[in-house]
């Protein structure tokens, strides 16, 4: 028998409730029945994003909403600041480049969070900056960026907005969009929303919608103005991934039932257990100072090859964890705990890590990690 488990930071494991709903016969997206689904999703997403404004849903992976957050907000000649502390920060820069937007990168050492003071200095010295693009949780390094503090800085500049890629942030930790004054928040379905890949989300503040009004960059599929108009009519501009919408209604119901704060607390606890476990095994965290509760990136001592370990996870236990990317390749593995995970899921993956490391010759006391996790997870 070969059981499979996903512990990658997207796609993540799915609840049977969601899978079963998606297996129901498909409905037509221009029927009143679908409009009801759409209306419920709109409310559920506003609850999750903590905004009074609409959250638009696109049939694309998360990058689609990121692209839209550049092409709909900026205009020719505008400049942007891009926080580059990992693969996904780099992606903001690549999107800006594709649209001819000059950007000032803030290169942050991988594993570290950005210092908001740097953003203030650049905004003060360059009046052409119109947008600051950042991650809430940089999935390639496991870092959580201080988006609340970044928003505090950007708020003081009438001509600039802050746009947050919260693809592994929304539904993991508290990101009160309106209360913190975030101008744009984008997310994706295959993470804490407990769905397969295929949907992306974008919500904008009133300030950001004014930027949309004057934006002259080319856009077609990801046309936020058009999508907003349709969203308000419980429609999407083009044929949506209907089954994913049905699944989304279910996962949003599950999140509401558990309660937003309880969801955040669960993630906090699973993350804390994982961090304590790896430390008890004598391993180091890749992002010790500002870790995200979405995933834990674990560093290995010389002699333990992260790529090989990742392969063994799958071969021996059917478990998919993520390896390091680019400069972190071979040096780390990333264990996810965002979305449909509970306490014993983490015990399982930590136990597998212990067995594999022991077999690879790493010296530590077998059971030390599981024990440390249990101490966090009991009660
Ligand atoms: C922080 C972050 N941003 C962007 C993306 C890209 O999303 P997608 O692969 O859904 O386009 C991911 C996916 O892993 C992510 O974790």
mmCIF file of C-alpha atoms and ligand atoms in Angstrom:
data_model
loop_
_atom_site.group_PDB
_atom_site.id
_atom_site.type_symbol
_atom_site.label_atom_id
_atom_site.label_comp_id
_atom_site.label_asym_id
_atom_site.label_seq_id
_atom_site.Cartn_x
_atom_site.Cartn_y
_atom_site.Cartn_z
ATOM 1 C CA UNK A 1 0.000 0.000 0.000
ATOM 2 C CA UNK A 2 1.248 3.481 -0.840
ATOM 3 C CA UNK A 3 -0.399 6.328 1.006
ATOM 4 C CA UNK A 4 0.500 9.856 -0.101
ATOM 5 C CA UNK A 5 0.785 12.955 2.043
ATOM 6 C CA UNK A 6 1.425 16.527 0.970
ATOM 7 C CA UNK A 7 3.531 18.635 3.303
ATOM 8 C CA UNK A 8 4.571 21.110 0.623
ATOM 9 C CA UNK A 9 3.598 24.779 0.970
ATOM 10 C CA UNK A 10 1.144 24.415 -1.890
ATOM 11 C CA UNK A 11 -0.552 22.425 -3.100
ATOM 12 C CA UNK A 12 -1.663 21.240 0.303
ATOM 13 C CA UNK A 13 -3.848 18.375 1.508
ATOM 14 C CA UNK A 14 -7.585 18.740 0.951
ATOM 15 C CA UNK A 15 -10.518 18.085 3.272
ATOM 16 C CA UNK A 16 -12.853 15.270 2.131
ATOM 17 C CA UNK A 17 -15.798 17.688 2.555
ATOM 18 C CA UNK A 18 -14.300 19.908 -0.168
ATOM 19 C CA UNK A 19 -13.345 17.017 -2.450
ATOM 20 C CA UNK A 20 -16.845 15.549 -2.294
ATOM 21 C CA UNK A 21 -18.489 18.862 -3.147
ATOM 22 C CA UNK A 22 -16.236 19.286 -6.147
ATOM 23 C CA UNK A 23 -17.219 15.839 -7.393
ATOM 24 C CA UNK A 24 -20.900 16.826 -7.665
ATOM 25 C CA UNK A 25 -22.368 17.250 -11.153
ATOM 26 C CA UNK A 26 -21.301 20.564 -12.602
ATOM 27 C CA UNK A 27 -23.746 23.481 -12.755
ATOM 28 C CA UNK A 28 -23.828 26.312 -15.280
ATOM 29 C CA UNK A 29 -22.165 29.534 -14.255
ATOM 30 C CA UNK A 30 -24.869 31.797 -15.702
ATOM 31 C CA UNK A 31 -27.697 30.103 -13.773
ATOM 32 C CA UNK A 32 -29.216 31.653 -10.627
ATOM 33 C CA UNK A 33 -28.029 28.596 -8.699
ATOM 34 C CA UNK A 34 -24.407 29.588 -9.342
ATOM 35 C CA UNK A 35 -25.091 33.215 -8.454
ATOM 36 C CA UNK A 36 -26.090 32.009 -5.001
ATOM 37 C CA UNK A 37 -22.786 30.169 -4.669
ATOM 38 C CA UNK A 38 -20.992 33.299 -5.840
ATOM 39 C CA UNK A 39 -22.799 35.534 -3.353
ATOM 40 C CA UNK A 40 -21.860 33.269 -0.465
ATOM 41 C CA UNK A 41 -18.237 33.165 -1.619
ATOM 42 C CA UNK A 42 -18.104 36.978 -1.754
ATOM 43 C CA UNK A 43 -19.172 37.204 1.865
ATOM 44 C CA UNK A 44 -16.831 34.423 2.967
ATOM 45 C CA UNK A 45 -13.853 36.043 1.261
ATOM 46 C CA UNK A 46 -14.569 39.443 2.810
ATOM 47 C CA UNK A 47 -14.602 37.736 6.211
ATOM 48 C CA UNK A 48 -11.313 36.012 5.494
ATOM 49 C CA UNK A 49 -9.545 39.044 3.978
ATOM 50 C CA UNK A 50 -11.057 41.287 6.678
ATOM 51 C CA UNK A 51 -12.204 43.919 4.221
ATOM 52 C CA UNK A 52 -15.422 45.732 3.394
ATOM 53 C CA UNK A 53 -14.375 45.864 -0.254
ATOM 54 C CA UNK A 54 -14.908 43.109 -2.807
ATOM 55 C CA UNK A 55 -12.439 40.265 -3.178
ATOM 56 C CA UNK A 56 -12.190 39.312 -6.853
ATOM 57 C CA UNK A 57 -11.713 35.663 -7.785
ATOM 58 C CA UNK A 58 -9.877 34.700 -10.967
ATOM 59 C CA UNK A 59 -9.440 31.338 -12.611
ATOM 60 C CA UNK A 60 -5.646 31.226 -12.559
ATOM 61 C CA UNK A 61 -2.853 30.317 -10.212
ATOM 62 C CA UNK A 62 -1.788 32.954 -7.681
ATOM 63 C CA UNK A 63 0.665 34.596 -10.067
ATOM 64 C CA UNK A 64 -2.283 35.771 -12.180
ATOM 65 C CA UNK A 65 -3.559 37.986 -9.367
ATOM 66 C CA UNK A 66 0.006 39.223 -8.785
ATOM 67 C CA UNK A 67 0.282 40.204 -12.439
ATOM 68 C CA UNK A 68 -3.088 41.966 -12.234
ATOM 69 C CA UNK A 69 -1.881 43.889 -9.195
ATOM 70 C CA UNK A 70 0.841 45.396 -11.376
ATOM 71 C CA UNK A 71 -1.002 45.873 -14.673
ATOM 72 C CA UNK A 72 -4.113 47.404 -13.073
ATOM 73 C CA UNK A 73 -2.459 49.738 -10.600
ATOM 74 C CA UNK A 74 0.426 51.307 -12.434
ATOM 75 C CA UNK A 75 0.881 53.515 -15.475
ATOM 76 C CA UNK A 76 3.687 54.177 -17.907
ATOM 77 C CA UNK A 77 6.543 56.003 -16.169
ATOM 78 C CA UNK A 78 5.519 54.892 -12.661
ATOM 79 C CA UNK A 79 8.145 53.286 -10.483
ATOM 80 C CA UNK A 80 7.835 50.597 -7.811
ATOM 81 C CA UNK A 81 9.729 49.226 -4.838
ATOM 82 C CA UNK A 82 10.107 45.456 -4.806
ATOM 83 C CA UNK A 83 11.065 43.587 -1.624
ATOM 84 C CA UNK A 84 13.283 40.744 -2.832
ATOM 85 C CA UNK A 85 13.975 38.293 -0.035
ATOM 86 C CA UNK A 86 13.267 35.116 -1.956
ATOM 87 C CA UNK A 87 11.833 33.572 -5.127
ATOM 88 C CA UNK A 88 8.449 35.188 -4.812
ATOM 89 C CA UNK A 89 9.815 38.636 -4.117
ATOM 90 C CA UNK A 90 11.843 38.201 -7.291
ATOM 91 C CA UNK A 91 8.603 37.417 -9.103
ATOM 92 C CA UNK A 92 7.194 40.872 -8.322
ATOM 93 C CA UNK A 93 10.268 42.314 -9.998
ATOM 94 C CA UNK A 94 9.886 40.049 -13.029
ATOM 95 C CA UNK A 95 6.263 41.111 -13.465
ATOM 96 C CA UNK A 96 7.185 44.802 -13.198
ATOM 97 C CA UNK A 97 9.882 44.262 -15.811
ATOM 98 C CA UNK A 98 7.422 42.542 -18.162
ATOM 99 C CA UNK A 99 5.215 45.642 -18.002
ATOM 100 C CA UNK A 100 8.092 48.085 -18.457
ATOM 101 C CA UNK A 101 7.884 49.320 -14.861
ATOM 102 C CA UNK A 102 11.213 50.428 -13.458
ATOM 103 C CA UNK A 103 11.649 49.190 -9.914
ATOM 104 C CA UNK A 104 13.975 49.752 -6.997
ATOM 105 C CA UNK A 105 14.749 46.379 -5.430
ATOM 106 C CA UNK A 106 15.288 46.025 -1.712
ATOM 107 C CA UNK A 107 17.400 42.896 -1.593
ATOM 108 C CA UNK A 108 16.971 41.147 1.712
ATOM 109 C CA UNK A 109 19.243 38.306 2.771
ATOM 110 C CA UNK A 110 17.356 35.014 2.347
ATOM 111 C CA UNK A 111 15.954 33.938 5.710
ATOM 112 C CA UNK A 112 15.631 37.529 6.958
ATOM 113 C CA UNK A 113 12.692 39.948 7.016
ATOM 114 C CA UNK A 114 12.766 43.394 5.407
ATOM 115 C CA UNK A 115 13.406 46.500 7.505
ATOM 116 C CA UNK A 116 10.523 48.950 6.802
ATOM 117 C CA UNK A 117 12.922 51.894 7.325
ATOM 118 C CA UNK A 118 14.531 51.102 3.965
ATOM 119 C CA UNK A 119 11.144 51.532 2.296
ATOM 120 C CA UNK A 120 10.628 54.905 3.939
ATOM 121 C CA UNK A 121 14.050 56.143 2.789
ATOM 122 C CA UNK A 122 13.368 55.192 -0.826
ATOM 123 C CA UNK A 123 9.835 56.629 -0.832
ATOM 124 C CA UNK A 124 11.206 59.905 0.540
ATOM 125 C CA UNK A 125 13.964 60.164 -2.024
ATOM 126 C CA UNK A 126 12.031 59.082 -5.121
ATOM 127 C CA UNK A 127 8.652 60.762 -5.756
ATOM 128 C CA UNK A 128 8.025 58.567 -8.807
ATOM 129 C CA UNK A 129 7.447 55.482 -6.654
ATOM 130 C CA UNK A 130 3.789 54.540 -6.828
ATOM 131 C CA UNK A 131 3.730 51.048 -5.347
ATOM 132 C CA UNK A 132 5.543 48.851 -2.858
ATOM 133 C CA UNK A 133 5.302 45.138 -3.635
ATOM 134 C CA UNK A 134 5.998 42.640 -0.873
ATOM 135 C CA UNK A 135 5.143 39.188 0.431
ATOM 136 C CA UNK A 136 3.367 38.614 3.745
ATOM 137 C CA UNK A 137 5.001 35.210 3.946
ATOM 138 C CA UNK A 138 7.955 34.481 1.611
ATOM 139 C CA UNK A 139 7.392 30.799 0.912
ATOM 140 C CA UNK A 140 10.870 30.120 -0.476
ATOM 141 C CA UNK A 141 12.545 31.037 2.830
ATOM 142 C CA UNK A 142 9.789 30.655 5.449
ATOM 143 C CA UNK A 143 10.044 34.331 6.451
ATOM 144 C CA UNK A 144 7.190 36.533 7.613
ATOM 145 C CA UNK A 145 7.631 40.173 6.560
ATOM 146 C CA UNK A 146 6.371 43.014 8.811
ATOM 147 C CA UNK A 147 3.513 44.073 6.556
ATOM 148 C CA UNK A 148 1.708 46.055 9.233
ATOM 149 C CA UNK A 149 4.797 48.225 9.752
ATOM 150 C CA UNK A 150 5.324 48.513 5.989
ATOM 151 C CA UNK A 151 1.734 49.720 5.608
ATOM 152 C CA UNK A 152 2.323 52.305 8.362
ATOM 153 C CA UNK A 153 5.188 53.725 6.298
ATOM 154 C CA UNK A 154 3.399 53.693 2.939
ATOM 155 C CA UNK A 155 0.237 55.276 4.393
ATOM 156 C CA UNK A 156 2.154 58.553 4.838
ATOM 157 C CA UNK A 157 2.638 58.842 1.074
ATOM 158 C CA UNK A 158 -0.545 59.821 -0.767
ATOM 159 C CA UNK A 159 0.900 58.795 -4.117
ATOM 160 C CA UNK A 160 1.965 55.276 -3.189
ATOM 161 C CA UNK A 161 0.211 52.025 -2.346
ATOM 162 C CA UNK A 162 1.368 48.834 -0.639
ATOM 163 C CA UNK A 163 0.492 45.555 -2.329
ATOM 164 C CA UNK A 164 0.880 42.311 -0.412
ATOM 165 C CA UNK A 165 1.277 38.842 -1.855
ATOM 166 C CA UNK A 166 -0.479 36.941 0.930
ATOM 167 C CA UNK A 167 -0.617 33.685 -1.015
ATOM 168 C CA UNK A 168 0.735 31.824 2.014
ATOM 169 C CA UNK A 169 -0.528 34.400 4.506
ATOM 170 C CA UNK A 170 -4.298 34.603 4.095
ATOM 171 C CA UNK A 171 -5.996 32.049 6.337
ATOM 172 C CA UNK A 172 -2.704 31.362 8.153
ATOM 173 C CA UNK A 173 -2.126 34.432 10.325
ATOM 174 C CA UNK A 174 -3.954 37.664 11.001
ATOM 175 C CA UNK A 175 -3.885 40.050 8.033
ATOM 176 C CA UNK A 176 -6.654 42.558 8.755
ATOM 177 C CA UNK A 177 -6.556 44.287 5.399
ATOM 178 C CA UNK A 178 -8.725 47.323 6.182
ATOM 179 C CA UNK A 179 -7.542 47.809 9.755
ATOM 180 C CA UNK A 180 -3.880 47.811 8.720
ATOM 181 C CA UNK A 181 -4.434 49.925 5.629
ATOM 182 C CA UNK A 182 -3.156 47.393 3.108
ATOM 183 C CA UNK A 183 -3.968 48.653 -0.394
ATOM 184 C CA UNK A 184 -3.865 45.349 -2.205
ATOM 185 C CA UNK A 185 -3.911 41.757 -1.020
ATOM 186 C CA UNK A 186 -3.591 38.805 -3.379
ATOM 187 C CA UNK A 187 -3.893 35.118 -2.617
ATOM 188 C CA UNK A 188 -4.305 31.691 -4.182
ATOM 189 C CA UNK A 189 -6.464 28.621 -3.679
ATOM 190 C CA UNK A 190 -3.936 25.825 -3.132
ATOM 191 C CA UNK A 191 -2.677 26.960 0.253
ATOM 192 C CA UNK A 192 -4.650 27.747 3.418
ATOM 193 C CA UNK A 193 -7.881 27.836 1.436
ATOM 194 C CA UNK A 194 -7.722 24.038 1.252
ATOM 195 C CA UNK A 195 -8.466 23.789 -2.471
ATOM 196 C CA UNK A 196 -6.639 22.518 -5.532
ATOM 197 C CA UNK A 197 -4.621 25.057 -7.531
ATOM 198 C CA UNK A 198 -6.621 27.124 -9.999
ATOM 199 C CA UNK A 199 -8.081 30.182 -8.264
ATOM 200 C CA UNK A 200 -6.444 33.475 -7.400
ATOM 201 C CA UNK A 201 -7.854 36.351 -5.394
ATOM 202 C CA UNK A 202 -7.306 40.094 -5.285
ATOM 203 C CA UNK A 203 -8.768 42.777 -3.052
ATOM 204 C CA UNK A 204 -8.019 46.506 -3.224
ATOM 205 C CA UNK A 205 -8.477 49.475 -0.889
ATOM 206 C CA UNK A 206 -10.384 52.594 -1.958
ATOM 207 C CA UNK A 207 -7.013 54.326 -2.437
ATOM 208 C CA UNK A 208 -5.843 51.539 -4.745
ATOM 209 C CA UNK A 209 -9.062 51.643 -6.783
ATOM 210 C CA UNK A 210 -8.200 55.276 -7.586
ATOM 211 C CA UNK A 211 -4.888 54.042 -9.018
ATOM 212 C CA UNK A 212 -6.857 51.577 -11.151
ATOM 213 C CA UNK A 213 -8.881 54.466 -12.585
ATOM 214 C CA UNK A 214 -5.799 56.146 -14.037
ATOM 215 C CA UNK A 215 -3.768 53.029 -14.913
ATOM 216 C CA UNK A 216 -2.854 52.810 -18.601
ATOM 217 C CA UNK A 217 -0.878 49.570 -18.732
ATOM 218 C CA UNK A 218 -2.243 46.890 -21.086
ATOM 219 C CA UNK A 219 -4.573 44.324 -19.546
ATOM 220 C CA UNK A 220 -7.234 41.967 -20.738
ATOM 221 C CA UNK A 221 -8.048 38.800 -18.759
ATOM 222 C CA UNK A 222 -6.964 40.334 -15.456
ATOM 223 C CA UNK A 223 -8.986 43.525 -15.873
ATOM 224 C CA UNK A 224 -9.856 44.481 -12.299
ATOM 225 C CA UNK A 225 -12.452 47.134 -13.212
ATOM 226 C CA UNK A 226 -14.363 44.723 -15.368
ATOM 227 C CA UNK A 227 -14.052 41.919 -12.814
ATOM 228 C CA UNK A 228 -15.289 44.165 -9.999
ATOM 229 C CA UNK A 229 -18.371 45.129 -11.993
ATOM 230 C CA UNK A 230 -19.162 41.467 -12.631
ATOM 231 C CA UNK A 231 -18.342 40.390 -9.078
ATOM 232 C CA UNK A 232 -20.961 42.809 -7.783
ATOM 233 C CA UNK A 233 -23.488 41.010 -10.014
ATOM 234 C CA UNK A 234 -22.334 37.590 -8.676
ATOM 235 C CA UNK A 235 -20.721 36.823 -12.019
ATOM 236 C CA UNK A 236 -17.205 36.341 -13.246
ATOM 237 C CA UNK A 237 -16.076 37.970 -16.473
ATOM 238 C CA UNK A 238 -15.208 34.677 -18.157
ATOM 239 C CA UNK A 239 -16.046 31.002 -17.564
ATOM 240 C CA UNK A 240 -14.869 30.328 -14.029
ATOM 241 C CA UNK A 241 -13.448 27.051 -12.706
ATOM 242 C CA UNK A 242 -16.957 26.163 -11.540
ATOM 243 C CA UNK A 243 -16.042 23.094 -9.493
ATOM 244 C CA UNK A 244 -13.349 25.038 -7.657
ATOM 245 C CA UNK A 245 -15.904 27.716 -6.798
ATOM 246 C CA UNK A 246 -18.156 25.006 -5.360
ATOM 247 C CA UNK A 247 -15.185 23.708 -3.362
ATOM 248 C CA UNK A 248 -14.358 27.244 -2.243
ATOM 249 C CA UNK A 249 -17.839 27.757 -0.853
ATOM 250 C CA UNK A 250 -17.291 24.637 1.246
ATOM 251 C CA UNK A 251 -13.799 25.543 2.467
ATOM 252 C CA UNK A 252 -14.969 29.053 3.391
ATOM 253 C CA UNK A 253 -17.821 27.491 5.353
ATOM 254 C CA UNK A 254 -15.300 25.317 7.184
ATOM 255 C CA UNK A 255 -13.147 28.352 8.007
ATOM 256 C CA UNK A 256 -16.179 30.286 9.277
ATOM 257 C CA UNK A 257 -17.248 27.345 11.402
ATOM 258 C CA UNK A 258 -13.829 26.976 12.993
ATOM 259 C CA UNK A 259 -13.579 30.772 13.304
ATOM 260 C CA UNK A 260 -10.874 33.011 11.854
ATOM 261 C CA UNK A 261 -9.034 33.480 15.139
ATOM 262 C CA UNK A 262 -9.152 29.756 15.931
ATOM 263 C CA UNK A 263 -7.708 29.040 12.476
ATOM 264 C CA UNK A 264 -4.819 31.427 13.188
ATOM 265 C CA UNK A 265 -4.251 29.861 16.610
ATOM 266 C CA UNK A 266 -4.161 26.375 15.099
ATOM 267 C CA UNK A 267 -1.526 27.468 12.598
ATOM 268 C CA UNK A 268 0.477 29.150 15.334
ATOM 269 C CA UNK A 269 0.486 25.989 17.394
ATOM 270 C CA UNK A 270 1.420 23.652 14.545
ATOM 271 C CA UNK A 271 4.207 26.007 13.500
ATOM 272 C CA UNK A 272 5.510 26.332 17.045
ATOM 273 C CA UNK A 273 5.503 22.546 17.479
ATOM 274 C CA UNK A 274 7.433 22.069 14.241
ATOM 275 C CA UNK A 275 10.006 24.729 15.107
ATOM 276 C CA UNK A 276 10.558 23.329 18.611
ATOM 277 C CA UNK A 277 10.826 19.798 17.231
ATOM 278 C CA UNK A 278 13.577 20.574 14.741
ATOM 279 C CA UNK A 279 15.476 22.621 17.316
ATOM 280 C CA UNK A 280 15.226 19.724 19.802
ATOM 281 C CA UNK A 281 16.834 17.568 17.110
ATOM 282 C CA UNK A 282 19.753 19.995 17.012
ATOM 283 C CA UNK A 283 18.784 21.503 13.674
ATOM 284 C CA UNK A 284 18.613 25.200 12.833
ATOM 285 C CA UNK A 285 15.757 27.193 11.378
ATOM 286 C CA UNK A 286 16.440 28.971 8.087
ATOM 287 C CA UNK A 287 14.312 31.935 9.241
ATOM 288 C CA UNK A 288 14.854 32.023 13.003
ATOM 289 C CA UNK A 289 14.095 35.713 13.587
ATOM 290 C CA UNK A 290 10.801 36.130 11.760
ATOM 291 C CA UNK A 291 9.339 32.731 10.931
ATOM 292 C CA UNK A 292 6.053 32.386 9.070
ATOM 293 C CA UNK A 293 3.404 30.096 10.521
ATOM 294 C CA UNK A 294 2.720 28.760 7.018
ATOM 295 C CA UNK A 295 5.824 26.607 6.776
ATOM 296 C CA UNK A 296 9.051 25.778 8.546
ATOM 297 C CA UNK A 297 12.304 25.908 6.606
ATOM 298 C CA UNK A 298 14.917 23.670 8.232
ATOM 299 C CA UNK A 299 18.663 23.925 7.680
ATOM 300 C CA UNK A 300 20.901 20.892 7.661
ATOM 301 C CA UNK A 301 24.426 20.373 8.871
ATOM 302 C CA UNK A 302 27.140 19.587 6.330
ATOM 303 C CA UNK A 303 26.854 15.995 5.222
ATOM 304 C CA UNK A 304 23.063 15.943 5.111
ATOM 305 C CA UNK A 305 21.874 16.670 1.613
ATOM 306 C CA UNK A 306 18.437 18.335 1.596
ATOM 307 C CA UNK A 307 17.676 17.164 -1.938
ATOM 308 C CA UNK A 308 18.379 13.567 -1.027
ATOM 309 C CA UNK A 309 16.324 13.875 2.139
ATOM 310 C CA UNK A 310 13.373 15.235 0.177
ATOM 311 C CA UNK A 311 13.592 12.287 -2.211
ATOM 312 C CA UNK A 312 13.733 9.817 0.693
ATOM 313 C CA UNK A 313 10.653 11.368 2.294
ATOM 314 C CA UNK A 314 8.692 10.417 -0.792
ATOM 315 C CA UNK A 315 10.326 7.065 -1.465
ATOM 316 C CA UNK A 316 9.990 5.736 2.063
ATOM 317 C CA UNK A 317 6.863 7.419 3.363
ATOM 318 C CA UNK A 318 4.944 8.869 0.397
ATOM 319 C CA UNK A 319 5.445 12.312 1.947
ATOM 320 C CA UNK A 320 6.086 15.355 -0.242
ATOM 321 C CA UNK A 321 8.027 18.128 1.438
ATOM 322 C CA UNK A 322 9.568 21.004 -0.486
ATOM 323 C CA UNK A 323 13.282 21.416 -1.070
ATOM 324 C CA UNK A 324 15.174 24.692 -1.120
ATOM 325 C CA UNK A 325 15.152 26.800 -4.276
ATOM 326 C CA UNK A 326 18.088 28.556 -5.961
ATOM 327 C CA UNK A 327 20.674 29.573 -3.331
ATOM 328 C CA UNK A 328 18.910 27.392 -0.705
ATOM 329 C CA UNK A 329 18.900 24.316 -2.947
ATOM 330 C CA UNK A 330 20.203 21.240 -1.142
ATOM 331 C CA UNK A 331 20.582 23.204 2.102
ATOM 332 C CA UNK A 332 17.049 23.204 3.453
ATOM 333 C CA UNK A 333 13.741 21.428 3.324
ATOM 334 C CA UNK A 334 10.453 23.194 3.832
ATOM 335 C CA UNK A 335 7.686 21.543 5.827
ATOM 336 C CA UNK A 336 4.232 23.063 5.400
ATOM 337 C CA UNK A 337 1.542 23.405 8.014
ATOM 338 C CA UNK A 338 -0.949 25.655 6.265
ATOM 339 C CA UNK A 339 -4.503 24.718 5.560
ATOM 340 C CA UNK A 340 -5.967 21.320 6.333
ATOM 341 C CA UNK A 341 -3.480 20.139 8.973
ATOM 342 C CA UNK A 342 -3.963 19.133 12.555
ATOM 343 C CA UNK A 343 -1.747 18.128 15.454
ATOM 344 C CA UNK A 344 -1.145 14.509 14.574
ATOM 345 C CA UNK A 345 -0.243 15.408 10.988
ATOM 346 C CA UNK A 346 2.748 17.266 12.380
ATOM 347 C CA UNK A 347 3.728 14.375 14.646
ATOM 348 C CA UNK A 348 3.730 12.144 11.567
ATOM 349 C CA UNK A 349 5.999 14.347 9.475
ATOM 350 C CA UNK A 350 8.378 15.017 12.387
ATOM 351 C CA UNK A 351 8.587 11.309 13.112
ATOM 352 C CA UNK A 352 9.386 10.620 9.445
ATOM 353 C CA UNK A 353 12.084 13.312 9.549
ATOM 354 C CA UNK A 354 13.637 11.687 12.599
ATOM 355 C CA UNK A 355 13.719 8.218 11.050
ATOM 356 C CA UNK A 356 15.249 9.495 7.814
ATOM 357 C CA UNK A 357 17.904 11.607 9.496
ATOM 358 C CA UNK A 358 18.881 8.703 11.723
ATOM 359 C CA UNK A 359 19.271 6.491 8.666
ATOM 360 C CA UNK A 360 21.346 9.178 6.982
ATOM 361 C CA UNK A 361 23.747 9.097 9.906
ATOM 362 C CA UNK A 362 22.824 12.320 11.668
ATOM 363 C CA UNK A 363 23.521 12.039 15.388
ATOM 364 C CA UNK A 364 20.670 12.927 17.735
ATOM 365 C CA UNK A 365 18.394 11.223 20.210
ATOM 366 C CA UNK A 366 15.578 9.459 18.376
ATOM 367 C CA UNK A 367 12.242 10.797 19.625
ATOM 368 C CA UNK A 368 13.598 14.192 20.720
ATOM 369 C CA UNK A 369 11.693 16.050 17.990
ATOM 370 C CA UNK A 370 8.421 14.200 18.468
ATOM 371 C CA UNK A 371 8.634 14.751 22.202
ATOM 372 C CA UNK A 372 9.217 18.504 21.818
ATOM 373 C CA UNK A 373 6.267 18.737 19.424
ATOM 374 C CA UNK A 374 4.034 16.749 21.768
ATOM 375 C CA UNK A 375 4.814 19.167 24.561
ATOM 376 C CA UNK A 376 3.445 22.006 22.434
ATOM 377 C CA UNK A 377 0.499 20.048 21.082
ATOM 378 C CA UNK A 378 -0.828 18.468 24.270
ATOM 379 C CA UNK A 379 -3.984 19.695 25.943
HETATM 380 C C1 LIG B 1 4.284 33.610 -1.582
HETATM 381 C C2 LIG B 1 3.900 33.062 -2.925
HETATM 382 N N1 LIG B 1 3.730 33.911 -3.937
HETATM 383 C C3 LIG B 1 3.410 33.491 -5.155
HETATM 384 C C4 LIG B 1 3.225 32.168 -5.426
HETATM 385 C C5 LIG B 1 2.902 31.746 -6.811
HETATM 386 O O1 LIG B 1 1.648 31.228 -6.872
HETATM 387 P P1 LIG B 1 1.213 30.258 -8.059
HETATM 388 O O2 LIG B 1 2.225 29.177 -8.135
HETATM 389 O O3 LIG B 1 -0.142 29.801 -7.559
HETATM 390 O O4 LIG B 1 1.120 31.087 -9.271
HETATM 391 C C6 LIG B 1 3.406 31.224 -4.425
HETATM 392 C C7 LIG B 1 3.283 29.791 -4.703
HETATM 393 O O5 LIG B 1 3.910 28.959 -4.110
HETATM 394 C C8 LIG B 1 3.742 31.690 -3.132
HETATM 395 O O6 LIG B 1 3.920 30.835 -2.128
#
